[in-house]
mmCIF file of C-alpha atoms in Angstrom:
data_model
loop_
_atom_site.group_PDB
_atom_site.id
_atom_site.type_symbol
_atom_site.label_atom_id
_atom_site.label_comp_id
_atom_site.label_asym_id
_atom_site.label_seq_id
_atom_site.Cartn_x
_atom_site.Cartn_y
_atom_site.Cartn_z
ATOM 1 C CA UNK A 244 117.965 63.402 96.464
ATOM 2 C CA UNK A 245 121.058 62.904 98.613
ATOM 3 C CA UNK A 246 120.797 66.501 99.868
ATOM 4 C CA UNK A 247 117.378 65.633 101.308
ATOM 5 C CA UNK A 248 118.999 63.364 103.860
ATOM 6 C CA UNK A 249 121.395 66.072 105.020
ATOM 7 C CA UNK A 250 118.399 67.790 106.568
ATOM 8 C CA UNK A 251 118.172 66.843 110.239
ATOM 9 C CA UNK A 252 114.379 67.091 110.303
ATOM 10 C CA UNK A 253 114.067 65.066 107.080
ATOM 11 C CA UNK A 254 116.332 62.320 108.458
ATOM 12 C CA UNK A 255 114.290 62.236 111.665
ATOM 13 C CA UNK A 256 111.062 62.053 109.665
ATOM 14 C CA UNK A 257 112.237 59.206 107.420
ATOM 15 C CA UNK A 258 113.684 57.314 110.392
ATOM 16 C CA UNK A 259 110.382 57.590 112.251
ATOM 17 C CA UNK A 260 108.448 56.579 109.137
ATOM 18 C CA UNK A 261 110.739 53.577 108.530
ATOM 19 C CA UNK A 262 110.335 52.418 112.145
ATOM 20 C CA UNK A 263 106.561 52.841 111.898
ATOM 21 C CA UNK A 264 106.444 50.793 108.674
ATOM 22 C CA UNK A 265 108.717 48.112 110.173
ATOM 23 C CA UNK A 266 106.492 47.947 113.247
ATOM 24 C CA UNK A 267 103.496 47.665 110.911
ATOM 25 C CA UNK A 268 105.071 44.705 109.097
ATOM 26 C CA UNK A 269 105.749 42.925 112.431
ATOM 27 C CA UNK A 270 102.216 43.592 113.655
ATOM 28 C CA UNK A 271 100.824 42.365 110.301
ATOM 29 C CA UNK A 272 102.762 39.089 110.699
ATOM 30 C CA UNK A 273 101.447 38.675 114.234
ATOM 31 C CA UNK A 274 97.904 39.352 113.037
ATOM 32 C CA UNK A 275 98.363 36.793 110.212
ATOM 33 C CA UNK A 276 99.509 34.170 112.751
ATOM 34 C CA UNK A 277 96.589 34.972 115.059
ATOM 35 C CA UNK A 278 94.199 34.694 112.087
ATOM 36 C CA UNK A 279 95.673 31.289 111.157
ATOM 37 C CA UNK A 280 95.252 30.032 114.762
ATOM 38 C CA UNK A 281 91.701 31.379 114.841
ATOM 39 C CA UNK A 282 90.940 29.736 111.503
ATOM 40 C CA UNK A 283 92.369 26.446 112.808
ATOM 41 C CA UNK A 284 90.187 26.648 115.915
ATOM 42 C CA UNK A 285 87.115 27.435 113.819
ATOM 43 C CA UNK A 286 87.848 24.412 111.599
ATOM 44 C CA UNK A 287 88.262 22.111 114.622
ATOM 45 C CA UNK A 288 85.053 23.407 116.204
ATOM 46 C CA UNK A 289 83.266 22.846 112.881
ATOM 47 C CA UNK A 290 84.632 19.277 112.756
ATOM 48 C CA UNK A 291 83.528 18.690 116.355
ATOM 49 C CA UNK A 292 79.984 19.747 115.467
ATOM 50 C CA UNK A 293 79.981 17.590 112.355
ATOM 51 C CA UNK A 294 81.287 14.515 114.237
ATOM 52 C CA UNK A 295 78.718 15.020 116.977
ATOM 53 C CA UNK A 296 75.931 15.347 114.443
ATOM 54 C CA UNK A 297 76.938 12.098 112.644
ATOM 55 C CA UNK A 298 77.348 10.229 115.923
ATOM 56 C CA UNK A 299 73.909 11.306 117.119
ATOM 57 C CA UNK A 300 72.084 10.634 113.875
ATOM 58 C CA UNK A 301 73.985 7.439 112.955
ATOM 59 C CA UNK A 302 75.251 5.682 116.103
ATOM 60 C CA UNK A 303 76.265 2.685 114.029
ATOM 61 C CA UNK A 304 79.007 4.828 112.440
ATOM 62 C CA UNK A 305 80.479 6.055 115.724
ATOM 63 C CA UNK A 306 83.584 3.886 115.444
ATOM 64 C CA UNK A 307 84.303 5.073 111.906
ATOM 65 C CA UNK A 308 83.723 8.787 112.424
ATOM 66 C CA UNK A 309 87.234 9.679 113.828
ATOM 67 C CA UNK A 310 88.951 8.107 110.825
ATOM 68 C CA UNK A 311 86.818 10.278 108.509
ATOM 69 C CA UNK A 312 88.631 13.308 109.902
ATOM 70 C CA UNK A 313 92.098 11.889 110.440
ATOM 71 C CA UNK A 314 92.595 9.549 107.482
ATOM 72 C CA UNK A 315 94.303 10.676 104.249
ATOM 73 C CA UNK A 316 91.949 12.050 101.615
ATOM 74 C CA UNK A 317 92.219 11.507 97.890
ATOM 75 C CA UNK A 318 90.864 13.299 94.830
ATOM 76 C CA UNK A 319 88.021 10.825 94.349
ATOM 77 C CA UNK A 320 86.907 11.541 97.927
ATOM 78 C CA UNK A 321 86.857 15.285 97.088
ATOM 79 C CA UNK A 322 84.826 14.800 93.908
ATOM 80 C CA UNK A 323 82.336 12.421 95.588
ATOM 81 C CA UNK A 324 81.871 14.752 98.553
ATOM 82 C CA UNK A 325 81.551 17.793 96.310
ATOM 83 C CA UNK A 326 78.835 16.140 94.208
ATOM 84 C CA UNK A 327 76.971 14.976 97.286
ATOM 85 C CA UNK A 328 77.006 18.371 99.068
ATOM 86 C CA UNK A 329 76.320 20.470 95.955
ATOM 87 C CA UNK A 330 73.080 18.533 95.521
ATOM 88 C CA UNK A 331 72.079 19.904 98.920
ATOM 89 C CA UNK A 332 73.133 23.446 97.910
ATOM 90 C CA UNK A 333 76.400 23.402 99.883
ATOM 91 C CA UNK A 334 78.885 24.930 97.369
ATOM 92 C CA UNK A 335 81.691 27.543 97.122
ATOM 93 C CA UNK A 336 79.297 30.149 95.699
ATOM 94 C CA UNK A 337 77.338 30.266 98.947
ATOM 95 C CA UNK A 338 77.162 33.686 100.648
ATOM 96 C CA UNK A 339 79.345 34.071 103.730
ATOM 97 C CA UNK A 340 76.441 34.790 106.085
ATOM 98 C CA UNK A 341 74.926 31.359 105.313
ATOM 99 C CA UNK A 342 77.914 29.737 107.015
ATOM 100 C CA UNK A 343 77.859 31.170 110.577
ATOM 101 C CA UNK A 344 81.411 30.295 111.569
ATOM 102 C CA UNK A 345 82.894 31.606 108.293
ATOM 103 C CA UNK A 346 80.846 34.788 108.627
ATOM 104 C CA UNK A 347 81.999 35.277 112.230
ATOM 105 C CA UNK A 348 85.634 34.680 111.206
ATOM 106 C CA UNK A 349 85.295 37.242 108.362
ATOM 107 C CA UNK A 350 83.757 39.931 110.573
ATOM 108 C CA UNK A 351 86.351 39.443 113.307
ATOM 109 C CA UNK A 352 89.256 39.714 110.853
ATOM 110 C CA UNK A 353 87.676 42.602 108.974
ATOM 111 C CA UNK A 354 87.426 44.600 112.210
ATOM 112 C CA UNK A 355 90.998 43.704 113.182
ATOM 113 C CA UNK A 356 92.418 44.672 109.790
ATOM 114 C CA UNK A 357 90.389 47.906 109.739
ATOM 115 C CA UNK A 358 91.645 48.965 113.170
ATOM 116 C CA UNK A 359 95.232 48.090 112.201
ATOM 117 C CA UNK A 360 94.973 50.038 108.915
ATOM 118 C CA UNK A 361 93.514 53.084 110.671
ATOM 119 C CA UNK A 362 96.227 53.029 113.351
ATOM 120 C CA UNK A 363 99.012 52.714 110.747
ATOM 121 C CA UNK A 364 97.514 55.472 108.570
ATOM 122 C CA UNK A 365 97.160 57.793 111.565
ATOM 123 C CA UNK A 366 100.735 57.066 112.640
ATOM 124 C CA UNK A 367 102.078 57.892 109.145
ATOM 125 C CA UNK A 368 99.891 60.998 108.849
ATOM 126 C CA UNK A 369 100.971 62.178 112.304
ATOM 127 C CA UNK A 370 104.634 61.749 111.434
ATOM 128 C CA UNK A 371 104.129 63.611 108.125
ATOM 129 C CA UNK A 372 102.107 66.371 109.854
ATOM 130 C CA UNK A 373 104.725 66.941 112.549
ATOM 131 C CA UNK A 374 107.512 67.055 109.979
ATOM 132 C CA UNK A 375 105.685 69.412 107.607
ATOM 133 C CA UNK A 376 104.493 71.639 110.465
ATOM 134 C CA UNK A 377 108.048 72.094 111.718
ATOM 135 C CA UNK A 378 109.296 72.579 108.153
ATOM 136 C CA UNK A 379 106.745 75.262 107.268
ATOM 137 C CA UNK A 380 107.081 76.996 110.626
ATOM 138 C CA UNK A 381 110.763 77.409 109.799
ATOM 139 C CA UNK A 382 109.864 78.710 106.322
ATOM 140 C CA UNK A 383 107.412 81.203 107.889
ATOM 141 C CA UNK A 384 110.107 82.423 110.290
ATOM 142 C CA UNK A 385 112.522 82.871 107.388
ATOM 143 C CA UNK A 386 109.835 84.702 105.409
ATOM 144 C CA UNK A 387 109.228 87.077 108.346
ATOM 145 C CA UNK A 388 112.959 87.747 108.593
ATOM 146 C CA UNK A 389 113.200 88.400 104.838
ATOM 147 C CA UNK A 390 110.249 90.833 105.058
ATOM 148 C CA UNK A 391 112.024 92.654 107.904
ATOM 149 C CA UNK A 392 115.139 92.964 105.734
ATOM 150 C CA UNK A 393 113.059 94.213 102.785
ATOM 151 C CA UNK A 394 111.345 96.798 105.024
ATOM 152 C CA UNK A 395 114.719 98.289 105.902
ATOM 153 C CA UNK A 396 115.969 96.273 108.891
ATOM 154 C CA UNK A 397 119.317 95.481 107.275
ATOM 155 C CA UNK A 398 120.684 94.188 110.578
ATOM 156 C CA UNK A 399 118.069 91.383 110.681
ATOM 157 C CA UNK A 400 119.337 87.862 110.002
ATOM 158 C CA UNK A 401 117.742 84.477 109.323
ATOM 159 C CA UNK A 402 118.287 82.307 112.388
ATOM 160 C CA UNK A 403 118.975 78.743 111.216
ATOM 161 C CA UNK A 404 122.043 76.865 112.385
ATOM 162 C CA UNK A 405 120.716 73.442 111.378
ATOM 163 C CA UNK A 406 121.419 71.272 108.359
ATOM 164 C CA UNK A 407 119.839 70.845 104.969
ATOM 165 C CA UNK A 408 118.610 73.030 102.122
ATOM 166 C CA UNK A 409 116.725 75.563 104.256
ATOM 167 C CA UNK A 410 119.768 76.169 106.436
ATOM 168 C CA UNK A 411 121.941 76.627 103.326
ATOM 169 C CA UNK A 412 119.382 79.047 101.872
ATOM 170 C CA UNK A 413 119.280 80.996 105.150
ATOM 171 C CA UNK A 414 123.075 81.195 105.213
ATOM 172 C CA UNK A 415 123.134 82.431 101.598
ATOM 173 C CA UNK A 416 120.509 85.104 102.338
ATOM 174 C CA UNK A 417 122.454 86.201 105.415
ATOM 175 C CA UNK A 418 125.619 86.529 103.330
ATOM 176 C CA UNK A 419 123.735 88.476 100.660
ATOM 177 C CA UNK A 420 122.191 90.766 103.319
ATOM 178 C CA UNK A 421 125.594 91.421 104.871
ATOM 179 C CA UNK A 422 126.997 92.217 101.429
ATOM 180 C CA UNK A 423 124.088 94.578 100.677
ATOM 181 C CA UNK A 424 124.563 96.249 104.053
ATOM 182 C CA UNK A 425 128.207 96.867 103.206
ATOM 183 C CA UNK A 426 127.312 98.272 99.773
ATOM 184 C CA UNK A 427 124.617 100.520 101.263
ATOM 185 C CA UNK A 428 127.019 101.940 103.822
ATOM 186 C CA UNK A 429 129.602 102.515 101.102
ATOM 187 C CA UNK A 430 126.962 104.166 98.919
ATOM 188 C CA UNK A 431 125.973 106.473 101.781
ATOM 189 C CA UNK A 432 129.580 107.537 102.171
ATOM 190 C CA UNK A 433 129.868 108.066 98.406
ATOM 191 C CA UNK A 434 126.738 110.225 98.404
ATOM 192 C CA UNK A 435 128.045 112.344 101.260
ATOM 193 C CA UNK A 436 131.337 112.721 99.385
ATOM 194 C CA UNK A 437 129.504 113.598 96.153
ATOM 195 C CA UNK A 438 127.294 116.098 97.970
ATOM 196 C CA UNK A 439 130.394 117.857 99.333
ATOM 197 C CA UNK A 440 132.010 117.893 95.880
ATOM 198 C CA UNK A 441 128.865 119.302 94.275
ATOM 199 C CA UNK A 442 128.679 122.024 96.900
ATOM 200 C CA UNK A 443 132.320 122.949 96.342
ATOM 201 C CA UNK A 444 132.003 122.846 92.538
ATOM 202 C CA UNK A 445 128.902 125.019 92.715
ATOM 203 C CA UNK A 446 130.712 127.682 94.731
ATOM 204 C CA UNK A 447 133.848 127.445 92.602
ATOM 205 C CA UNK A 448 131.890 127.894 89.366
ATOM 206 C CA UNK A 449 129.693 130.715 90.590
ATOM 207 C CA UNK A 450 132.643 132.926 91.460
ATOM 208 C CA UNK A 451 134.336 133.090 88.004
ATOM 209 C CA UNK A 452 130.985 133.251 86.199
ATOM 210 C CA UNK A 453 129.857 136.146 88.347
ATOM 211 C CA UNK A 454 133.175 137.897 87.691
ATOM 212 C CA UNK A 455 132.882 137.363 83.929
ATOM 213 C CA UNK A 456 129.325 138.696 83.953
ATOM 214 C CA UNK A 457 130.474 141.731 85.900
ATOM 215 C CA UNK A 458 133.371 142.385 83.484
ATOM 216 C CA UNK A 459 131.016 142.088 80.524
ATOM 217 C CA UNK A 460 128.557 144.534 82.091
ATOM 218 C CA UNK A 461 131.395 147.007 82.787
ATOM 219 C CA UNK A 462 132.634 146.815 79.205
ATOM 220 C CA UNK A 463 129.101 147.217 77.828
ATOM 221 C CA UNK A 464 128.693 150.381 79.879
ATOM 222 C CA UNK A 465 131.740 151.864 78.168
ATOM 223 C CA UNK A 466 131.184 153.884 75.055
ATOM 224 C CA UNK A 467 132.385 151.505 72.391
ATOM 225 C CA UNK A 468 132.230 152.722 68.822
ATOM 226 C CA UNK A 469 133.376 149.428 67.389
ATOM 227 C CA UNK A 470 130.218 147.542 66.420
ATOM 228 C CA UNK A 471 132.085 144.240 66.201
ATOM 229 C CA UNK A 472 133.267 144.499 69.822
ATOM 230 C CA UNK A 473 129.765 145.502 70.943
ATOM 231 C CA UNK A 474 128.345 142.470 69.130
ATOM 232 C CA UNK A 475 130.955 140.198 70.723
ATOM 233 C CA UNK A 476 130.116 141.571 74.192
ATOM 234 C CA UNK A 477 126.413 140.950 73.596
ATOM 235 C CA UNK A 478 127.105 137.412 72.435
ATOM 236 C CA UNK A 479 129.474 136.876 75.358
ATOM 237 C CA UNK A 480 126.776 137.982 77.771
ATOM 238 C CA UNK A 481 124.273 135.641 76.137
ATOM 239 C CA UNK A 482 126.694 132.710 76.270
ATOM 240 C CA UNK A 483 127.561 133.427 79.924
ATOM 241 C CA UNK A 484 123.862 133.418 80.794
ATOM 242 C CA UNK A 485 123.479 130.172 78.897
ATOM 243 C CA UNK A 486 126.485 128.721 80.728
ATOM 244 C CA UNK A 487 125.001 129.694 84.100
ATOM 245 C CA UNK A 488 121.737 127.997 83.201
ATOM 246 C CA UNK A 489 123.589 124.913 81.958
ATOM 247 C CA UNK A 490 125.772 124.652 85.078
ATOM 248 C CA UNK A 491 122.756 125.138 87.348
ATOM 249 C CA UNK A 492 120.862 122.414 85.456
ATOM 250 C CA UNK A 493 123.835 120.054 85.568
ATOM 251 C CA UNK A 494 124.197 120.540 89.311
ATOM 252 C CA UNK A 495 120.499 119.855 89.826
ATOM 253 C CA UNK A 496 120.683 116.730 87.672
ATOM 254 C CA UNK A 497 123.779 115.536 89.549
ATOM 255 C CA UNK A 498 121.978 115.996 92.861
ATOM 256 C CA UNK A 499 119.016 114.015 91.578
ATOM 257 C CA UNK A 500 121.289 111.229 90.316
ATOM 258 C CA UNK A 501 123.160 111.155 93.623
ATOM 259 C CA UNK A 502 119.907 110.727 95.531
ATOM 260 C CA UNK A 503 120.776 113.472 97.993
ATOM 261 C CA UNK A 504 117.575 115.426 97.395
ATOM 262 C CA UNK A 505 115.060 115.492 100.214
ATOM 263 C CA UNK A 506 111.515 116.212 99.090
ATOM 264 C CA UNK A 507 109.721 118.499 101.559
ATOM 265 C CA UNK A 508 106.057 118.290 100.654
ATOM 266 C CA UNK A 509 103.535 120.941 101.649
ATOM 267 C CA UNK A 510 100.170 121.928 100.213
ATOM 268 C CA UNK A 511 100.488 124.517 97.457
ATOM 269 C CA UNK A 512 98.032 125.955 94.938
ATOM 270 C CA UNK A 513 99.163 124.655 91.553
ATOM 271 C CA UNK A 514 97.563 127.606 89.762
ATOM 272 C CA UNK A 515 99.956 129.925 91.627
ATOM 273 C CA UNK A 516 102.972 127.722 90.977
ATOM 274 C CA UNK A 517 102.288 127.611 87.229
ATOM 275 C CA UNK A 518 101.808 131.387 87.135
ATOM 276 C CA UNK A 519 105.067 131.885 89.039
ATOM 277 C CA UNK A 520 106.882 129.591 86.598
ATOM 278 C CA UNK A 521 105.386 131.403 83.604
ATOM 279 C CA UNK A 522 106.202 134.858 84.987
ATOM 280 C CA UNK A 523 109.913 134.209 84.515
ATOM 281 C CA UNK A 524 109.233 134.002 80.737
ATOM 282 C CA UNK A 525 106.934 137.029 80.582
ATOM 283 C CA UNK A 526 109.458 139.367 78.963
ATOM 284 C CA UNK A 527 110.559 136.761 76.436
ATOM 285 C CA UNK A 528 106.947 135.867 75.567
ATOM 286 C CA UNK A 529 106.135 139.539 74.955
ATOM 287 C CA UNK A 530 109.292 140.098 72.942
ATOM 288 C CA UNK A 531 108.627 137.023 70.750
ATOM 289 C CA UNK A 532 104.887 137.765 70.358
ATOM 290 C CA UNK A 533 103.671 134.610 72.075
ATOM 291 C CA UNK A 534 100.767 134.245 74.519
ATOM 292 C CA UNK A 535 100.443 132.097 77.649
ATOM 293 C CA UNK A 536 97.170 131.173 79.363
ATOM 294 C CA UNK A 537 96.242 129.109 82.439
ATOM 295 C CA UNK A 538 92.945 127.214 82.432
ATOM 296 C CA UNK A 539 91.454 125.508 85.471
ATOM 297 C CA UNK A 540 88.038 124.730 86.907
ATOM 298 C CA UNK A 541 89.144 126.183 90.222
ATOM 299 C CA UNK A 542 92.077 126.525 92.535
ATOM 300 C CA UNK A 543 93.781 123.132 92.822
ATOM 301 C CA UNK A 544 95.849 122.285 95.913
ATOM 302 C CA UNK A 545 98.539 119.621 95.866
ATOM 303 C CA UNK A 546 101.215 118.428 98.319
ATOM 304 C CA UNK A 547 104.609 118.914 96.674
ATOM 305 C CA UNK A 548 108.065 120.385 97.083
ATOM 306 C CA UNK A 549 107.611 123.967 95.861
ATOM 307 C CA UNK A 550 111.133 124.597 94.559
ATOM 308 C CA UNK A 551 111.451 121.330 92.662
ATOM 309 C CA UNK A 552 107.908 121.471 91.292
ATOM 310 C CA UNK A 553 108.628 125.006 90.041
ATOM 311 C CA UNK A 554 111.749 123.646 88.361
ATOM 312 C CA UNK A 555 109.764 120.923 86.574
ATOM 313 C CA UNK A 556 106.969 123.260 85.461
ATOM 314 C CA UNK A 557 109.463 125.927 84.339
ATOM 315 C CA UNK A 558 111.267 123.397 82.157
ATOM 316 C CA UNK A 559 108.013 122.279 80.514
ATOM 317 C CA UNK A 560 106.987 125.890 79.833
ATOM 318 C CA UNK A 561 110.507 126.757 78.648
ATOM 319 C CA UNK A 562 110.388 123.809 76.226
ATOM 320 C CA UNK A 563 107.104 125.119 74.806
ATOM 321 C CA UNK A 564 108.483 128.659 74.499
ATOM 322 C CA UNK A 565 111.598 127.455 72.659
ATOM 323 C CA UNK A 566 109.651 125.379 70.138
ATOM 324 C CA UNK A 567 106.958 127.863 69.174
ATOM 325 C CA UNK A 568 106.994 130.707 66.689
ATOM 326 C CA UNK A 569 105.832 134.301 66.935
ATOM 327 C CA UNK A 570 102.074 134.475 67.331
ATOM 328 C CA UNK A 571 101.841 130.924 68.716
ATOM 329 C CA UNK A 572 99.849 130.175 71.845
ATOM 330 C CA UNK A 573 100.865 128.179 74.953
ATOM 331 C CA UNK A 574 98.249 126.881 77.340
ATOM 332 C CA UNK A 575 98.450 125.246 80.775
ATOM 333 C CA UNK A 576 95.393 123.225 81.794
ATOM 334 C CA UNK A 577 94.851 121.969 85.360
ATOM 335 C CA UNK A 578 92.423 119.069 85.928
ATOM 336 C CA UNK A 579 91.613 117.339 89.216
ATOM 337 C CA UNK A 580 89.947 113.986 89.987
ATOM 338 C CA UNK A 581 89.638 112.095 93.300
ATOM 339 C CA UNK A 582 92.691 110.031 92.300
ATOM 340 C CA UNK A 583 94.810 112.273 90.107
ATOM 341 C CA UNK A 584 95.881 115.819 89.320
ATOM 342 C CA UNK A 585 96.812 116.488 85.684
ATOM 343 C CA UNK A 586 98.762 119.490 84.428
ATOM 344 C CA UNK A 587 98.776 119.771 80.644
ATOM 345 C CA UNK A 588 101.164 122.123 78.846
ATOM 346 C CA UNK A 589 99.930 122.508 75.285
ATOM 347 C CA UNK A 590 101.355 124.544 72.410
ATOM 348 C CA UNK A 591 100.632 124.954 68.687
ATOM 349 C CA UNK A 592 104.268 125.132 67.673
ATOM 350 C CA UNK A 593 106.502 123.008 65.451
ATOM 351 C CA UNK A 594 105.703 119.747 67.221
ATOM 352 C CA UNK A 595 107.976 116.741 67.679
ATOM 353 C CA UNK A 596 109.192 114.567 64.833
ATOM 354 C CA UNK A 597 108.201 110.854 65.153
ATOM 355 C CA UNK A 598 111.900 109.924 65.133
ATOM 356 C CA UNK A 599 112.463 111.992 68.285
ATOM 357 C CA UNK A 600 109.412 111.380 70.445
ATOM 358 C CA UNK A 601 110.898 108.304 72.150
ATOM 359 C CA UNK A 602 114.135 110.115 73.039
ATOM 360 C CA UNK A 603 113.055 113.580 74.176
ATOM 361 C CA UNK A 604 113.441 112.719 77.877
ATOM 362 C CA UNK A 605 116.968 111.399 77.367
ATOM 363 C CA UNK A 606 119.548 113.770 78.782
ATOM 364 C CA UNK A 607 121.520 115.922 76.316
ATOM 365 C CA UNK A 608 119.416 114.639 73.423
ATOM 366 C CA UNK A 609 119.145 117.228 70.670
ATOM 367 C CA UNK A 610 117.001 116.513 67.645
ATOM 368 C CA UNK A 611 118.572 116.881 64.209
ATOM 369 C CA UNK A 612 115.396 118.759 63.273
ATOM 370 C CA UNK A 613 115.905 121.490 65.892
ATOM 371 C CA UNK A 614 119.628 122.231 65.912
ATOM 372 C CA UNK A 615 118.857 125.930 65.537
ATOM 373 C CA UNK A 616 116.906 125.993 68.810
ATOM 374 C CA UNK A 617 118.483 127.079 72.070
ATOM 375 C CA UNK A 618 118.522 124.689 74.998
ATOM 376 C CA UNK A 619 120.705 122.512 77.195
ATOM 377 C CA UNK A 620 119.106 119.173 76.360
ATOM 378 C CA UNK A 621 118.414 118.283 79.996
ATOM 379 C CA UNK A 622 115.334 120.370 80.817
ATOM 380 C CA UNK A 623 112.830 117.615 80.013
ATOM 381 C CA UNK A 624 115.046 115.055 81.742
ATOM 382 C CA UNK A 625 114.994 117.175 84.894
ATOM 383 C CA UNK A 626 111.222 117.619 84.691
ATOM 384 C CA UNK A 627 110.682 113.867 84.296
ATOM 385 C CA UNK A 628 112.943 113.021 87.261
ATOM 386 C CA UNK A 629 111.275 115.602 89.513
ATOM 387 C CA UNK A 630 107.741 114.440 88.670
ATOM 388 C CA UNK A 631 108.783 110.819 89.277
ATOM 389 C CA UNK A 632 110.166 111.865 92.694
ATOM 390 C CA UNK A 633 106.623 113.020 93.472
ATOM 391 C CA UNK A 634 105.249 109.616 92.448
ATOM 392 C CA UNK A 635 103.926 110.759 89.066
ATOM 393 C CA UNK A 636 104.871 110.547 85.409
ATOM 394 C CA UNK A 637 104.843 112.632 82.212
ATOM 395 C CA UNK A 638 103.190 111.616 78.944
ATOM 396 C CA UNK A 639 103.569 113.352 75.580
ATOM 397 C CA UNK A 640 101.537 113.608 72.383
ATOM 398 C CA UNK A 641 102.697 115.434 69.280
ATOM 399 C CA UNK A 642 102.774 115.612 65.527
ATOM 400 C CA UNK A 643 104.938 117.689 63.211
ATOM 401 C CA UNK A 644 103.572 121.258 62.785
ATOM 402 C CA UNK A 645 100.634 120.460 65.089
ATOM 403 C CA UNK A 646 102.194 121.346 68.382
ATOM 404 C CA UNK A 647 102.961 119.230 71.445
ATOM 405 C CA UNK A 648 101.018 118.207 74.547
ATOM 406 C CA UNK A 649 102.964 117.364 77.711
ATOM 407 C CA UNK A 650 100.791 115.998 80.537
ATOM 408 C CA UNK A 651 101.989 115.677 84.127
ATOM 409 C CA UNK A 652 100.109 112.985 86.050
ATOM 410 C CA UNK A 653 100.337 113.407 89.837
ATOM 411 C CA UNK A 654 98.672 110.839 92.135
ATOM 412 C CA UNK A 655 96.614 112.179 95.040
ATOM 413 C CA UNK A 656 96.031 108.979 97.066
ATOM 414 C CA UNK A 657 99.684 108.311 97.826
ATOM 415 C CA UNK A 658 98.827 106.046 100.797
ATOM 416 C CA UNK A 659 97.310 103.331 98.591
#
């Protein structure tokens, strides 16, 4: 409550209201005095009429009439007069309009009191309106400034150098905005630093891996009679390939986490993108006796970043390839509605255990039921992040030994 009076506008409002109420009390006292004087005058005029009537109708009482009005009255006089006049119908239950002077006095005072009440009410309402209008105008200005800050104008500030709660709130928001601005600038510098490190790490890792791959290829080309060495070289080559894939995936995930990826959207035919992603697994599909098929009602165009969308689709197809057996079938279905494009990757493989289905998009998660499967554990995580960068999401349905269904939902009306 005490903080209310630290507000300059609130103090001004309550001061004005107090003065208005004090003025109202003074005016009410003046009106009460005027009413008393008016009532006195009405009483005297009534007595004049009554004395004149008695003097005219009973001249013999003319000398006694003044004392009837000026002499002291006693209770027996009141009771006698009351009895006498009530017999003629002159009693306190009479309606006001039957007594002209009383009725005139009532109407005059009623009008005066009504005008005074209206003036006082209007004065209080005007003071409250002016205070609230100024208060809410200030709130609206602060709200506009906050919206500017939220829309990206970090340099915007709430202009309020006054007193009270609103000024304190504005100062707190300004401090918070300045702090956020500092953190954002620091984060930008950190991202630039991280981007440089990732670039350097990428180049540094590619060089030794390429050299190791080259050495392995050279040794494989040699005529080696030792089957153990040949087996080791084959395994080494496989592990180097796996390491390259893992490092490439880690670098992509790091870039996504760092927020340094810029999505360059253009219209592409999704049918072609899915085919391109599947082509990279063509040899493996043939070798493992698996089939891949694309189904669509027509050619579906969608605005996306080609490279990153290929990455997401490749990871979904790769996941299906790794979790199916020889003779299994993988299917990609493209559906289009006015609001959404859906890409469904369906397989009839081993499926996902109920214990794992809530964790499959978690990075590096490897199910205890599929330890014998190859994989880095971040393919689905990458796919999920990339689809979310495009404003969509991935849903999954599966049951053990009944295959898995991964559905990519991509919104079309991105302006809504």
